[in-house]
Amino acid sequence: MEQNEIQVLVEKSRRQDASAFALLVAEYQTFVFRLAFRLLCDEEEARDMVQETFLRVWLSLDKYRPEFRFSTWLYRVACNLSLIHISEPTRLDV
């Protein structure tokens, strides 16, 4: 998908257009999964991170600055969430 098409979908998504956001998810979910899997080394955790990333992106679209590529911002969100997940101490249920 061309960058200008991505920007149109982002702008529609900012106006709460869920179908436009679904197209962004379809375009980038593999990209986010691969990044999360490389960082987390666990397929299930990577799938969870994809969901968490797109939830955060949906809730934070107002913070996205269109002068930058959407994929760069998305990469940063996914990377930060994965690194936070890695740094959390493991909780043991006793």
mmCIF file of N, CA and C in Angstrom:
data_model
loop_
_atom_site.group_PDB
_atom_site.id
_atom_site.type_symbol
_atom_site.label_atom_id
_atom_site.label_comp_id
_atom_site.label_asym_id
_atom_site.label_seq_id
_atom_site.Cartn_x
_atom_site.Cartn_y
_atom_site.Cartn_z
ATOM 1 N N MET A 1 0.849 -1.177 0.000
ATOM 2 C CA MET A 1 0.000 0.000 0.000
ATOM 3 C C MET A 1 0.897 1.243 0.000
ATOM 4 N N GLU A 2 0.539 2.221 -0.783
ATOM 5 C CA GLU A 2 1.311 3.459 -0.899
ATOM 6 C C GLU A 2 1.202 4.298 0.381
ATOM 7 N N GLN A 3 2.233 5.103 0.626
ATOM 8 C CA GLN A 3 2.266 5.937 1.825
ATOM 9 C C GLN A 3 1.089 6.913 1.892
ATOM 10 N N ASN A 4 0.700 7.474 0.752
ATOM 11 C CA ASN A 4 -0.433 8.410 0.772
ATOM 12 C C ASN A 4 -1.737 7.697 1.106
ATOM 13 N N GLU A 5 -1.879 6.437 0.696
ATOM 14 C CA GLU A 5 -3.060 5.645 1.065
ATOM 15 C C GLU A 5 -3.073 5.374 2.566
ATOM 16 N N ILE A 6 -1.903 5.092 3.107
ATOM 17 C CA ILE A 6 -1.773 4.862 4.552
ATOM 18 C C ILE A 6 -2.197 6.120 5.304
ATOM 19 N N GLN A 7 -1.732 7.275 4.860
ATOM 20 C CA GLN A 7 -2.066 8.521 5.541
ATOM 21 C C GLN A 7 -3.564 8.798 5.501
ATOM 22 N N VAL A 8 -4.216 8.476 4.391
ATOM 23 C CA VAL A 8 -5.668 8.645 4.297
ATOM 24 C C VAL A 8 -6.360 7.736 5.313
ATOM 25 N N LEU A 9 -5.898 6.491 5.421
ATOM 26 C CA LEU A 9 -6.492 5.569 6.398
ATOM 27 C C LEU A 9 -6.250 6.043 7.826
ATOM 28 N N VAL A 10 -5.082 6.585 8.087
ATOM 29 C CA VAL A 10 -4.784 7.103 9.428
ATOM 30 C C VAL A 10 -5.719 8.267 9.751
ATOM 31 N N GLU A 11 -5.893 9.173 8.818
ATOM 32 C CA GLU A 11 -6.784 10.316 9.055
ATOM 33 C C GLU A 11 -8.229 9.861 9.278
ATOM 34 N N LYS A 12 -8.679 8.892 8.517
ATOM 35 C CA LYS A 12 -10.028 8.363 8.730
ATOM 36 C C LYS A 12 -10.117 7.683 10.099
ATOM 37 N N SER A 13 -9.078 6.958 10.462
ATOM 38 C CA SER A 13 -9.056 6.276 11.757
ATOM 39 C C SER A 13 -9.084 7.278 12.903
ATOM 40 N N ARG A 14 -8.415 8.397 12.728
ATOM 41 C CA ARG A 14 -8.434 9.449 13.749
ATOM 42 C C ARG A 14 -9.846 9.977 13.973
ATOM 43 N N ARG A 15 -10.695 9.856 12.952
ATOM 44 C CA ARG A 15 -12.089 10.275 13.069
ATOM 45 C C ARG A 15 -12.983 9.095 13.470
ATOM 46 N N GLN A 16 -12.366 8.089 14.086
ATOM 47 C CA GLN A 16 -13.070 6.923 14.630
ATOM 48 C C GLN A 16 -13.673 6.022 13.557
ATOM 49 N N ASP A 17 -13.065 5.967 12.392
ATOM 50 C CA ASP A 17 -13.507 5.070 11.326
ATOM 51 C C ASP A 17 -12.869 3.695 11.552
ATOM 52 N N ALA A 18 -13.631 2.796 12.149
ATOM 53 C CA ALA A 18 -13.111 1.473 12.507
ATOM 54 C C ALA A 18 -12.753 0.644 11.283
ATOM 55 N N SER A 19 -13.470 0.802 10.185
ATOM 56 C CA SER A 19 -13.149 0.014 8.990
ATOM 57 C C SER A 19 -11.819 0.472 8.380
ATOM 58 N N ALA A 20 -11.518 1.756 8.443
ATOM 59 C CA ALA A 20 -10.215 2.246 7.979
ATOM 60 C C ALA A 20 -9.104 1.696 8.873
ATOM 61 N N PHE A 21 -9.353 1.674 10.175
ATOM 62 C CA PHE A 21 -8.352 1.139 11.093
ATOM 63 C C PHE A 21 -8.147 -0.356 10.859
ATOM 64 N N ALA A 22 -9.217 -1.074 10.550
ATOM 65 C CA ALA A 22 -9.098 -2.511 10.250
ATOM 66 C C ALA A 22 -8.185 -2.733 9.043
ATOM 67 N N LEU A 23 -8.232 -1.841 8.077
ATOM 68 C CA LEU A 23 -7.341 -1.950 6.916
ATOM 69 C C LEU A 23 -5.890 -1.702 7.315
ATOM 70 N N LEU A 24 -5.667 -0.768 8.233
ATOM 71 C CA LEU A 24 -4.309 -0.551 8.747
ATOM 72 C C LEU A 24 -3.810 -1.782 9.495
ATOM 73 N N VAL A 25 -4.669 -2.373 10.292
ATOM 74 C CA VAL A 25 -4.292 -3.584 11.029
ATOM 75 C C VAL A 25 -3.930 -4.684 10.036
ATOM 76 N N ALA A 26 -4.759 -4.892 9.027
ATOM 77 C CA ALA A 26 -4.491 -5.927 8.030
ATOM 78 C C ALA A 26 -3.156 -5.677 7.318
ATOM 79 N N GLU A 27 -2.863 -4.421 7.061
ATOM 80 C CA GLU A 27 -1.618 -4.066 6.370
ATOM 81 C C GLU A 27 -0.378 -4.321 7.234
ATOM 82 N N TYR A 28 -0.478 -4.096 8.537
ATOM 83 C CA TYR A 28 0.703 -4.091 9.400
ATOM 84 C C TYR A 28 0.772 -5.199 10.447
ATOM 85 N N GLN A 29 -0.221 -6.061 10.550
ATOM 86 C CA GLN A 29 -0.189 -7.036 11.645
ATOM 87 C C GLN A 29 0.990 -8.013 11.532
ATOM 88 N N THR A 30 1.351 -8.402 10.332
ATOM 89 C CA THR A 30 2.498 -9.305 10.178
ATOM 90 C C THR A 30 3.789 -8.601 10.578
ATOM 91 N N PHE A 31 3.923 -7.350 10.191
ATOM 92 C CA PHE A 31 5.073 -6.523 10.557
ATOM 93 C C PHE A 31 5.229 -6.461 12.085
ATOM 94 N N VAL A 32 4.131 -6.192 12.781
ATOM 95 C CA VAL A 32 4.167 -6.086 14.241
ATOM 96 C C VAL A 32 4.439 -7.446 14.875
ATOM 97 N N PHE A 33 3.831 -8.501 14.337
ATOM 98 C CA PHE A 33 4.065 -9.841 14.883
ATOM 99 C C PHE A 33 5.536 -10.223 14.778
ATOM 100 N N ARG A 34 6.129 -9.997 13.627
ATOM 101 C CA ARG A 34 7.545 -10.361 13.442
ATOM 102 C C ARG A 34 8.450 -9.615 14.411
ATOM 103 N N LEU A 35 8.180 -8.340 14.593
ATOM 104 C CA LEU A 35 8.968 -7.559 15.545
ATOM 105 C C LEU A 35 8.797 -8.100 16.965
ATOM 106 N N ALA A 36 7.558 -8.301 17.370
ATOM 107 C CA ALA A 36 7.291 -8.791 18.724
ATOM 108 C C ALA A 36 7.896 -10.178 18.934
ATOM 109 N N PHE A 37 7.812 -11.029 17.943
ATOM 110 C CA PHE A 37 8.374 -12.381 18.081
ATOM 111 C C PHE A 37 9.894 -12.333 18.212
ATOM 112 N N ARG A 38 10.529 -11.452 17.443
ATOM 113 C CA ARG A 38 11.994 -11.310 17.563
ATOM 114 C C ARG A 38 12.393 -10.857 18.963
ATOM 115 N N LEU A 39 11.598 -9.990 19.555
ATOM 116 C CA LEU A 39 11.942 -9.472 20.882
ATOM 117 C C LEU A 39 11.539 -10.417 22.013
ATOM 118 N N LEU A 40 10.400 -11.081 21.862
ATOM 119 C CA LEU A 40 9.851 -11.891 22.957
ATOM 120 C C LEU A 40 10.191 -13.376 22.852
ATOM 121 N N CYS A 41 10.511 -13.824 21.653
ATOM 122 C CA CYS A 41 10.874 -15.233 21.414
ATOM 123 C C CYS A 41 9.790 -16.197 21.872
ATOM 124 N N ASP A 42 8.540 -15.786 21.768
ATOM 125 C CA ASP A 42 7.415 -16.631 22.161
ATOM 126 C C ASP A 42 6.228 -16.258 21.273
ATOM 127 N N GLU A 43 5.714 -17.248 20.560
ATOM 128 C CA GLU A 43 4.652 -16.987 19.591
ATOM 129 C C GLU A 43 3.377 -16.461 20.244
ATOM 130 N N GLU A 44 2.972 -17.057 21.355
ATOM 131 C CA GLU A 44 1.746 -16.622 22.029
ATOM 132 C C GLU A 44 1.886 -15.196 22.577
ATOM 133 N N GLU A 45 3.014 -14.907 23.188
ATOM 134 C CA GLU A 45 3.241 -13.553 23.693
ATOM 135 C C GLU A 45 3.306 -12.546 22.553
ATOM 136 N N ALA A 46 3.866 -12.954 21.425
ATOM 137 C CA ALA A 46 3.933 -12.064 20.266
ATOM 138 C C ALA A 46 2.524 -11.762 19.747
ATOM 139 N N ARG A 47 1.656 -12.775 19.710
ATOM 140 C CA ARG A 47 0.268 -12.542 19.282
ATOM 141 C C ARG A 47 -0.433 -11.569 20.232
ATOM 142 N N ASP A 48 -0.225 -11.767 21.528
ATOM 143 C CA ASP A 48 -0.812 -10.852 22.513
ATOM 144 C C ASP A 48 -0.281 -9.434 22.312
ATOM 145 N N MET A 49 0.994 -9.325 21.989
ATOM 146 C CA MET A 49 1.605 -8.009 21.804
ATOM 147 C C MET A 49 1.052 -7.315 20.559
ATOM 148 N N VAL A 50 0.713 -8.080 19.531
ATOM 149 C CA VAL A 50 0.085 -7.491 18.343
ATOM 150 C C VAL A 50 -1.237 -6.846 18.741
ATOM 151 N N GLN A 51 -2.037 -7.567 19.509
ATOM 152 C CA GLN A 51 -3.319 -7.017 19.959
ATOM 153 C C GLN A 51 -3.117 -5.777 20.822
ATOM 154 N N GLU A 52 -2.193 -5.854 21.752
ATOM 155 C CA GLU A 52 -1.927 -4.726 22.648
ATOM 156 C C GLU A 52 -1.428 -3.517 21.859
ATOM 157 N N THR A 53 -0.568 -3.766 20.890
ATOM 158 C CA THR A 53 -0.027 -2.674 20.079
ATOM 159 C C THR A 53 -1.133 -1.956 19.326
ATOM 160 N N PHE A 54 -2.000 -2.704 18.656
ATOM 161 C CA PHE A 54 -3.043 -2.049 17.878
ATOM 162 C C PHE A 54 -4.096 -1.393 18.763
ATOM 163 N N LEU A 55 -4.323 -1.931 19.930
ATOM 164 C CA LEU A 55 -5.221 -1.268 20.881
ATOM 165 C C LEU A 55 -4.624 0.079 21.294
ATOM 166 N N ARG A 56 -3.350 0.081 21.640
ATOM 167 C CA ARG A 56 -2.687 1.325 22.041
ATOM 168 C C ARG A 56 -2.658 2.336 20.904
ATOM 169 N N VAL A 57 -2.407 1.855 19.701
ATOM 170 C CA VAL A 57 -2.372 2.752 18.547
ATOM 171 C C VAL A 57 -3.740 3.383 18.339
ATOM 172 N N TRP A 58 -4.799 2.572 18.398
ATOM 173 C CA TRP A 58 -6.167 3.094 18.230
ATOM 174 C C TRP A 58 -6.462 4.182 19.262
ATOM 175 N N LEU A 59 -6.058 3.938 20.499
ATOM 176 C CA LEU A 59 -6.327 4.889 21.575
ATOM 177 C C LEU A 59 -5.413 6.111 21.543
ATOM 178 N N SER A 60 -4.328 6.031 20.773
ATOM 179 C CA SER A 60 -3.336 7.112 20.770
ATOM 180 C C SER A 60 -3.149 7.766 19.408
ATOM 181 N N LEU A 61 -4.061 7.553 18.505
ATOM 182 C CA LEU A 61 -3.907 8.122 17.162
ATOM 183 C C LEU A 61 -3.755 9.638 17.172
ATOM 184 N N ASP A 62 -4.297 10.291 18.182
ATOM 185 C CA ASP A 62 -4.160 11.748 18.265
ATOM 186 C C ASP A 62 -2.712 12.171 18.523
ATOM 187 N N LYS A 63 -1.868 11.251 18.982
ATOM 188 C CA LYS A 63 -0.458 11.560 19.257
ATOM 189 C C LYS A 63 0.438 11.344 18.039
ATOM 190 N N TYR A 64 -0.088 10.658 17.027
ATOM 191 C CA TYR A 64 0.692 10.402 15.815
ATOM 192 C C TYR A 64 0.919 11.702 15.056
ATOM 193 N N ARG A 65 2.163 11.923 14.644
ATOM 194 C CA ARG A 65 2.515 13.127 13.886
ATOM 195 C C ARG A 65 2.697 12.746 12.420
ATOM 196 N N PRO A 66 1.805 13.223 11.550
ATOM 197 C CA PRO A 66 1.793 12.788 10.150
ATOM 198 C C PRO A 66 3.028 13.156 9.332
ATOM 199 N N GLU A 67 3.904 13.993 9.842
ATOM 200 C CA GLU A 67 5.120 14.280 9.086
ATOM 201 C C GLU A 67 6.085 13.092 9.096
ATOM 202 N N PHE A 68 5.807 12.109 9.952
ATOM 203 C CA PHE A 68 6.600 10.882 10.006
ATOM 204 C C PHE A 68 5.792 9.730 9.428
ATOM 205 N N ARG A 69 6.480 8.713 8.963
ATOM 206 C CA ARG A 69 5.800 7.538 8.415
ATOM 207 C C ARG A 69 5.040 6.828 9.542
ATOM 208 N N PHE A 70 3.849 6.380 9.225
ATOM 209 C CA PHE A 70 3.041 5.653 10.197
ATOM 210 C C PHE A 70 3.760 4.387 10.651
ATOM 211 N N SER A 71 4.421 3.699 9.732
ATOM 212 C CA SER A 71 5.112 2.450 10.075
ATOM 213 C C SER A 71 6.215 2.691 11.101
ATOM 214 N N THR A 72 6.867 3.844 11.043
ATOM 215 C CA THR A 72 7.917 4.156 12.016
ATOM 216 C C THR A 72 7.319 4.332 13.410
ATOM 217 N N TRP A 73 6.212 5.050 13.484
ATOM 218 C CA TRP A 73 5.531 5.250 14.764
ATOM 219 C C TRP A 73 5.005 3.925 15.309
ATOM 220 N N LEU A 74 4.405 3.128 14.444
ATOM 221 C CA LEU A 74 3.886 1.825 14.837
ATOM 222 C C LEU A 74 5.010 0.926 15.347
ATOM 223 N N TYR A 75 6.134 0.924 14.662
ATOM 224 C CA TYR A 75 7.307 0.159 15.080
ATOM 225 C C TYR A 75 7.725 0.558 16.492
ATOM 226 N N ARG A 76 7.762 1.859 16.745
ATOM 227 C CA ARG A 76 8.184 2.348 18.060
ATOM 228 C C ARG A 76 7.214 1.927 19.155
ATOM 229 N N VAL A 77 5.917 2.006 18.877
ATOM 230 C CA VAL A 77 4.908 1.588 19.857
ATOM 231 C C VAL A 77 5.083 0.104 20.158
ATOM 232 N N ALA A 78 5.185 -0.723 19.123
ATOM 233 C CA ALA A 78 5.319 -2.175 19.307
ATOM 234 C C ALA A 78 6.607 -2.526 20.044
ATOM 235 N N CYS A 79 7.674 -1.857 19.677
ATOM 236 C CA CYS A 79 8.960 -2.118 20.322
ATOM 237 C C CYS A 79 8.913 -1.731 21.799
ATOM 238 N N ASN A 80 8.399 -0.555 22.092
ATOM 239 C CA ASN A 80 8.322 -0.100 23.487
ATOM 240 C C ASN A 80 7.463 -1.030 24.332
ATOM 241 N N LEU A 81 6.298 -1.433 23.819
ATOM 242 C CA LEU A 81 5.434 -2.336 24.575
ATOM 243 C C LEU A 81 6.107 -3.683 24.814
ATOM 244 N N SER A 82 6.800 -4.192 23.811
ATOM 245 C CA SER A 82 7.503 -5.470 23.970
ATOM 246 C C SER A 82 8.618 -5.363 24.997
ATOM 247 N N LEU A 83 9.369 -4.278 24.952
ATOM 248 C CA LEU A 83 10.456 -4.095 25.918
ATOM 249 C C LEU A 83 9.930 -3.917 27.338
ATOM 250 N N ILE A 84 8.818 -3.229 27.479
ATOM 251 C CA ILE A 84 8.193 -3.108 28.801
ATOM 252 C C ILE A 84 7.770 -4.486 29.300
ATOM 253 N N HIS A 85 7.206 -5.284 28.415
ATOM 254 C CA HIS A 85 6.773 -6.635 28.783
ATOM 255 C C HIS A 85 7.966 -7.484 29.237
ATOM 256 N N ILE A 86 9.076 -7.363 28.537
ATOM 257 C CA ILE A 86 10.281 -8.120 28.891
ATOM 258 C C ILE A 86 10.805 -7.706 30.263
ATOM 259 N N SER A 87 10.736 -6.426 30.565
ATOM 260 C CA SER A 87 11.329 -5.923 31.807
ATOM 261 C C SER A 87 10.452 -6.138 33.036
ATOM 262 N N GLU A 88 9.174 -6.506 32.822
ATOM 263 C CA GLU A 88 8.309 -6.748 33.981
ATOM 264 C C GLU A 88 8.770 -8.002 34.716
ATOM 265 N N PRO A 89 8.800 -7.951 36.039
ATOM 266 C CA PRO A 89 9.172 -9.150 36.779
ATOM 267 C C PRO A 89 8.087 -10.221 36.635
ATOM 268 N N THR A 90 8.521 -11.458 36.564
ATOM 269 C CA THR A 90 7.575 -12.573 36.476
ATOM 270 C C THR A 90 6.848 -12.734 37.784
ATOM 271 N N ARG A 91 5.546 -12.883 37.682
ATOM 272 C CA ARG A 91 4.742 -13.075 38.896
ATOM 273 C C ARG A 91 4.474 -14.556 39.063
ATOM 274 N N LEU A 92 4.756 -15.048 40.228
ATOM 275 C CA LEU A 92 4.519 -16.455 40.521
ATOM 276 C C LEU A 92 3.269 -16.582 41.376
ATOM 277 N N ASP A 93 2.353 -17.406 40.928
ATOM 278 C CA ASP A 93 1.160 -17.673 41.720
ATOM 279 C C ASP A 93 1.496 -18.754 42.736
ATOM 280 N N VAL A 94 1.322 -18.458 43.984
ATOM 281 C CA VAL A 94 1.649 -19.430 45.030
ATOM 282 C C VAL A 94 0.373 -19.884 45.703
#
